[in-house]
C-alpha cells in the first residue's frame, strides 16, 4: 500500500472508531425540537373547529372534531409541553384540547375513548385540572353506554360500511378505549366501569386471536345471543392476514389492561403478542402495513404501527420477565423513526412529525402519508423511554 493510501486508511479507521452514536437523550432532544417547531406551525393553520388529519399530495387535510383522531394533536402538544415546559405550547395544548370537549357525549362510537383520553387525559395528568377530570368522567360513562352484557363487549361502530353487513362490530382498536374506562373506574372505585373494561378485554382475548397470537381486525357478534357471526378485516389485506396496526393496538391494549387491573392473564397475552411481533418485524423494526402482504419487501411501511408498538414494548419491558428484548426492539424502532427516512424536516410533511404511515389501504385513503396518531405515539414512546431509563 502506498504511504498516501496508508495514511488515508489510518485516518478513516480513527474516524470510524471515534464515530459517536447519538445517545437516546440526544435523539429525544432533537426529535422534540422538530416536534415543537412542526406543531406550532400546524396549530397556526387550524381554525377553531378543525383538527389535523393528514398531508396528501401536497395538501394539508383537516377533519372536524368528531373525527376519531381529534384527541391526538392536543395530546402531541401536551407531550411537547411535558418535555419542554414551554408555556406557549401549553396554551396551544389547552386551545386544541378545548375543541374536543363536545365529543364527551358520544355514546354510540368507541373512539370517544381515544378522543378524550389522549387530550383531556393529558391535561388532567399535567395540570390537575378537575374540569378535565369531569370531562373524562362524562366520556367514560358515554362510552359505557355502548356495552351489551349479552355480547360482553362495547359495540365499536354505529354504522355499516358499503360492501359489509355486520350487525355488532367489535374491532381490535377498541382495546385502546378501555383505558378511559379503567382509569376512571379505578379513580372513582366504579365497579361497573371496571367490569365493562374487563369483560370487553376477556371476550376480545377469546374471540379476536388466532393460535399464533395474531388477531383479526373485526369480530361481528349476534346481539341477541352474543355468538360470533364472523371474523373479517376492513383495513387489512385479507380476513386472515395480520394487519400491522391491529397487532399494535392489541399489544398496547393488553399491556395497558395489565397495568390498569393487575390481571396476569393480560400480561401473558401481551407477552405472546410481543413475542410474535419480535419474531416477525423487519430488521429496522418498522412493520409493513400488513404482515402477510405477498408484495413484501416492495410494500408500504406503517410508521404509525411502529410508534404504537414502540410505546407498548417500552411499558411491557418494565413488567415482563423477558423485558430486555422488548426494550431493544423499541429502541430500534425509535432510532429508525428518528432517522431521515421517517422524521420530517421542519416546514415539510404538512408539519406532521413522521412520514410514511398507512391509514386504510383497502379504502385508498392515507396511503404512505403522515398521521396524527403516529406522531402522538412516537412522542409517547420517547417520553416512556426517558422515564424508565432515567428513572424520572
Ligand atoms: N382506529 C382506526 C385505525 O387504526 O385506523
Tab-separated table of C-alpha atoms in Angstrom, residues 45-285:
chain	number	residue	atom	x	y	z
A	45	UNK	CA	-53.026	26.609	10.265
A	46	UNK	CA	-56.080	25.269	12.111
A	47	UNK	CA	-59.388	27.049	12.579
A	48	UNK	CA	-61.466	26.769	15.794
A	49	UNK	CA	-63.373	23.696	14.636
A	50	UNK	CA	-60.815	21.575	12.825
A	51	UNK	CA	-58.204	19.043	13.738
A	52	UNK	CA	-55.278	17.787	11.607
A	53	UNK	CA	-55.824	14.588	9.623
A	54	UNK	CA	-53.003	14.125	7.120
A	55	UNK	CA	-50.908	15.650	4.346
A	56	UNK	CA	-51.628	14.117	0.977
A	57	UNK	CA	-50.353	15.081	-2.465
A	58	UNK	CA	-49.122	18.411	-1.144
A	59	UNK	CA	-52.409	19.217	0.599
A	60	UNK	CA	-52.896	19.676	4.363
A	61	UNK	CA	-56.085	17.765	5.198
A	62	UNK	CA	-58.134	18.596	8.302
A	63	UNK	CA	-61.189	16.948	9.853
A	64	UNK	CA	-64.000	18.021	12.189
A	65	UNK	CA	-63.574	17.239	15.894
A	66	UNK	CA	-65.970	14.287	15.566
A	67	UNK	CA	-63.222	12.508	13.575
A	68	UNK	CA	-61.815	9.665	15.674
A	69	UNK	CA	-58.339	11.237	15.706
A	70	UNK	CA	-59.246	14.606	17.213
A	71	UNK	CA	-57.525	13.869	20.544
A	72	UNK	CA	-54.109	13.130	19.092
A	73	UNK	CA	-52.891	16.592	18.120
A	74	UNK	CA	-53.836	18.054	21.538
A	75	UNK	CA	-52.071	15.068	23.110
A	76	UNK	CA	-48.997	15.694	20.987
A	77	UNK	CA	-48.918	19.299	22.218
A	78	UNK	CA	-49.321	18.197	25.835
A	79	UNK	CA	-46.403	15.800	25.458
A	80	UNK	CA	-44.230	18.547	23.956
A	81	UNK	CA	-45.202	20.733	26.909
A	82	UNK	CA	-44.333	17.909	29.293
A	83	UNK	CA	-40.868	17.621	27.751
A	84	UNK	CA	-40.124	21.306	27.249
A	85	UNK	CA	-42.155	23.111	29.908
A	86	UNK	CA	-42.804	25.753	27.243
A	87	UNK	CA	-45.798	27.917	28.240
A	88	UNK	CA	-46.660	28.851	24.628
A	89	UNK	CA	-47.036	25.177	23.830
A	90	UNK	CA	-49.180	24.731	26.924
A	91	UNK	CA	-51.540	27.456	25.709
A	92	UNK	CA	-51.794	25.741	22.322
A	93	UNK	CA	-52.430	22.420	24.043
A	94	UNK	CA	-55.267	23.958	26.074
A	95	UNK	CA	-56.720	25.617	22.984
A	96	UNK	CA	-56.671	22.396	20.927
A	97	UNK	CA	-57.956	20.275	23.821
A	98	UNK	CA	-60.935	22.575	24.390
A	99	UNK	CA	-62.103	21.909	20.830
A	100	UNK	CA	-62.655	18.238	21.624
A	101	UNK	CA	-64.957	18.719	24.634
A	102	UNK	CA	-68.316	18.311	22.781
A	103	UNK	CA	-67.287	14.771	21.863
A	104	UNK	CA	-67.673	13.700	25.517
A	105	UNK	CA	-71.365	12.936	24.972
A	106	UNK	CA	-70.731	10.380	22.196
A	107	UNK	CA	-72.484	7.178	23.313
A	108	UNK	CA	-72.510	5.067	20.178
A	109	UNK	CA	-68.897	5.156	18.972
A	110	UNK	CA	-65.947	3.606	20.796
A	111	UNK	CA	-63.467	6.284	19.678
A	112	UNK	CA	-64.687	8.717	22.343
A	113	UNK	CA	-62.107	6.912	24.489
A	114	UNK	CA	-59.209	7.862	22.215
A	115	UNK	CA	-60.529	11.367	21.707
A	116	UNK	CA	-60.961	12.317	25.348
A	117	UNK	CA	-58.232	10.242	26.991
A	118	UNK	CA	-55.500	11.449	24.618
A	119	UNK	CA	-56.469	15.118	25.061
A	120	UNK	CA	-58.152	15.793	28.417
A	121	UNK	CA	-56.346	12.795	29.918
A	122	UNK	CA	-53.032	14.618	29.489
A	123	UNK	CA	-54.494	17.963	30.525
A	124	UNK	CA	-55.656	16.398	33.782
A	125	UNK	CA	-52.391	14.496	34.328
A	126	UNK	CA	-50.206	17.551	33.751
A	127	UNK	CA	-52.304	20.294	35.316
A	128	UNK	CA	-54.526	18.563	37.910
A	129	UNK	CA	-57.443	20.446	36.433
A	130	UNK	CA	-60.666	18.992	37.861
A	131	UNK	CA	-62.728	20.238	34.930
A	132	UNK	CA	-60.730	17.878	32.712
A	133	UNK	CA	-61.378	15.047	35.109
A	134	UNK	CA	-65.113	15.665	34.953
A	135	UNK	CA	-64.984	15.677	31.156
A	136	UNK	CA	-63.173	12.325	31.288
A	137	UNK	CA	-65.853	11.007	33.651
A	138	UNK	CA	-68.657	12.076	31.313
A	139	UNK	CA	-66.857	10.489	28.352
A	140	UNK	CA	-66.239	7.234	30.232
A	141	UNK	CA	-69.941	6.957	31.063
A	142	UNK	CA	-70.845	7.785	27.442
A	143	UNK	CA	-68.511	5.026	26.240
A	144	UNK	CA	-70.034	2.547	28.677
A	145	UNK	CA	-73.450	3.086	27.033
A	146	UNK	CA	-72.187	1.108	24.036
A	147	UNK	CA	-71.755	-2.042	26.136
A	148	UNK	CA	-74.042	-5.060	25.815
A	149	UNK	CA	-73.943	-7.620	28.618
A	150	UNK	CA	-75.214	-10.262	26.169
A	151	UNK	CA	-72.221	-9.732	23.887
A	152	UNK	CA	-69.842	-8.785	26.685
A	153	UNK	CA	-68.253	-6.055	24.548
A	154	UNK	CA	-68.701	-2.436	23.567
A	155	UNK	CA	-70.003	-2.014	20.029
A	156	UNK	CA	-67.282	-0.176	18.106
A	157	UNK	CA	-69.203	1.421	15.255
A	158	UNK	CA	-72.828	2.570	14.879
A	159	UNK	CA	-72.674	2.367	11.056
A	160	UNK	CA	-72.399	-0.302	8.381
A	161	UNK	CA	-69.907	0.331	5.630
A	162	UNK	CA	-70.806	-0.241	1.985
A	163	UNK	CA	-69.935	-3.786	0.967
A	164	UNK	CA	-70.241	-5.156	4.536
A	165	UNK	CA	-73.171	-6.470	6.560
A	166	UNK	CA	-72.009	-6.563	10.174
A	167	UNK	CA	-74.532	-6.226	12.984
A	168	UNK	CA	-72.491	-5.724	16.176
A	169	UNK	CA	-68.918	-4.914	15.072
A	170	UNK	CA	-66.079	-5.024	17.583
A	171	UNK	CA	-62.684	-4.012	16.243
A	172	UNK	CA	-59.349	-4.747	17.900
A	173	UNK	CA	-58.699	-0.977	18.117
A	174	UNK	CA	-61.438	-0.867	20.759
A	175	UNK	CA	-58.974	-2.315	23.295
A	176	UNK	CA	-57.370	1.129	23.414
A	177	UNK	CA	-60.557	2.820	24.551
A	178	UNK	CA	-60.784	0.622	27.624
A	179	UNK	CA	-58.067	2.775	29.184
A	180	UNK	CA	-60.522	5.602	29.815
A	181	UNK	CA	-62.975	3.198	31.486
A	182	UNK	CA	-60.261	1.617	33.605
A	183	UNK	CA	-58.676	4.917	34.650
A	184	UNK	CA	-61.986	6.474	35.710
A	185	UNK	CA	-63.231	3.158	37.124
A	186	UNK	CA	-60.132	2.890	39.337
A	187	UNK	CA	-60.148	6.536	40.320
A	188	UNK	CA	-63.847	6.560	41.255
A	189	UNK	CA	-63.901	2.982	42.529
A	190	UNK	CA	-66.618	2.369	39.945
A	191	UNK	CA	-67.074	-1.386	39.575
A	192	UNK	CA	-69.427	-1.030	36.670
A	193	UNK	CA	-66.860	0.784	34.501
A	194	UNK	CA	-64.109	-1.595	35.575
A	195	UNK	CA	-66.166	-4.694	34.847
A	196	UNK	CA	-67.104	-3.438	31.379
A	197	UNK	CA	-63.420	-2.970	30.553
A	198	UNK	CA	-62.552	-6.431	31.902
A	199	UNK	CA	-65.449	-8.125	30.107
A	200	UNK	CA	-64.512	-6.488	26.801
A	201	UNK	CA	-60.843	-7.453	27.170
A	202	UNK	CA	-61.695	-11.053	28.107
A	203	UNK	CA	-64.139	-11.567	25.274
A	204	UNK	CA	-61.717	-9.995	22.798
A	205	UNK	CA	-58.950	-12.281	24.064
A	206	UNK	CA	-61.218	-15.267	23.413
A	207	UNK	CA	-62.590	-14.324	20.017
A	208	UNK	CA	-60.178	-11.988	18.235
A	209	UNK	CA	-56.987	-14.065	18.344
A	210	UNK	CA	-55.616	-16.883	16.233
A	211	UNK	CA	-53.427	-19.664	17.628
A	212	UNK	CA	-50.264	-17.748	16.617
A	213	UNK	CA	-51.433	-14.635	18.596
A	214	UNK	CA	-52.091	-12.532	15.527
A	215	UNK	CA	-55.543	-11.001	15.628
A	216	UNK	CA	-58.496	-10.307	13.394
A	217	UNK	CA	-59.493	-6.740	12.750
A	218	UNK	CA	-63.258	-7.079	13.246
A	219	UNK	CA	-65.363	-9.671	15.039
A	220	UNK	CA	-69.071	-9.356	14.392
A	221	UNK	CA	-71.424	-10.597	17.123
A	222	UNK	CA	-75.062	-11.567	17.220
A	223	UNK	CA	-76.512	-9.036	19.686
A	224	UNK	CA	-79.360	-11.431	20.630
A	225	UNK	CA	-77.133	-14.354	21.636
A	226	UNK	CA	-73.601	-12.971	21.902
A	227	UNK	CA	-72.364	-15.590	19.406
A	228	UNK	CA	-69.678	-14.720	16.861
A	229	UNK	CA	-71.189	-14.156	13.409
A	230	UNK	CA	-67.940	-13.650	11.506
A	231	UNK	CA	-64.328	-12.568	11.684
A	232	UNK	CA	-63.196	-10.186	8.957
A	233	UNK	CA	-60.928	-7.284	8.058
A	234	UNK	CA	-61.846	-3.789	6.964
A	235	UNK	CA	-58.444	-2.090	6.911
A	236	UNK	CA	-56.153	-5.097	6.464
A	237	UNK	CA	-55.158	-7.033	3.354
A	238	UNK	CA	-57.396	-10.070	3.948
A	239	UNK	CA	-59.681	-11.504	6.613
A	240	UNK	CA	-56.968	-13.981	7.635
A	241	UNK	CA	-53.999	-11.597	7.406
A	242	UNK	CA	-52.250	-9.713	10.222
A	243	UNK	CA	-52.955	-6.014	9.665
A	244	UNK	CA	-49.992	-4.251	11.291
A	245	UNK	CA	-51.811	-1.533	13.207
A	246	UNK	CA	-54.324	-4.039	14.530
A	247	UNK	CA	-51.446	-6.049	16.016
A	248	UNK	CA	-50.077	-2.818	17.520
A	249	UNK	CA	-53.412	-1.944	19.133
A	250	UNK	CA	-53.566	-5.469	20.565
A	251	UNK	CA	-50.067	-5.254	22.061
A	252	UNK	CA	-50.743	-1.857	23.583
A	253	UNK	CA	-54.258	-2.783	24.730
A	254	UNK	CA	-53.300	-5.872	26.738
A	255	UNK	CA	-50.186	-4.236	28.198
A	256	UNK	CA	-52.347	-1.311	29.351
A	257	UNK	CA	-55.053	-3.620	30.734
A	258	UNK	CA	-52.483	-5.446	32.864
A	259	UNK	CA	-51.209	-2.112	34.175
A	260	UNK	CA	-54.749	-0.989	34.990
A	261	UNK	CA	-56.084	-4.217	36.523
A	262	UNK	CA	-53.081	-6.300	37.622
A	263	UNK	CA	-54.771	-9.339	35.998
A	264	UNK	CA	-51.895	-11.568	34.952
A	265	UNK	CA	-53.786	-13.105	32.001
A	266	UNK	CA	-53.484	-9.751	30.238
A	267	UNK	CA	-49.732	-9.663	30.828
A	268	UNK	CA	-49.408	-13.156	29.346
A	269	UNK	CA	-51.482	-12.138	26.348
A	270	UNK	CA	-49.327	-9.049	25.793
A	271	UNK	CA	-46.163	-11.147	26.028
A	272	UNK	CA	-47.456	-13.655	23.474
A	273	UNK	CA	-48.333	-10.831	21.075
A	274	UNK	CA	-44.953	-9.177	21.700
A	275	UNK	CA	-43.024	-12.392	21.023
A	276	UNK	CA	-44.936	-12.911	17.783
A	277	UNK	CA	-44.080	-9.347	16.733
A	278	UNK	CA	-40.398	-9.571	17.682
A	279	UNK	CA	-40.159	-12.703	15.504
A	280	UNK	CA	-41.927	-11.114	12.542
A	281	UNK	CA	-40.768	-7.472	12.446
A	282	UNK	CA	-38.305	-6.443	9.721
A	283	UNK	CA	-34.694	-5.710	10.657
A	284	UNK	CA	-35.275	-1.961	11.113
A	285	UNK	CA	-38.334	-2.525	13.334
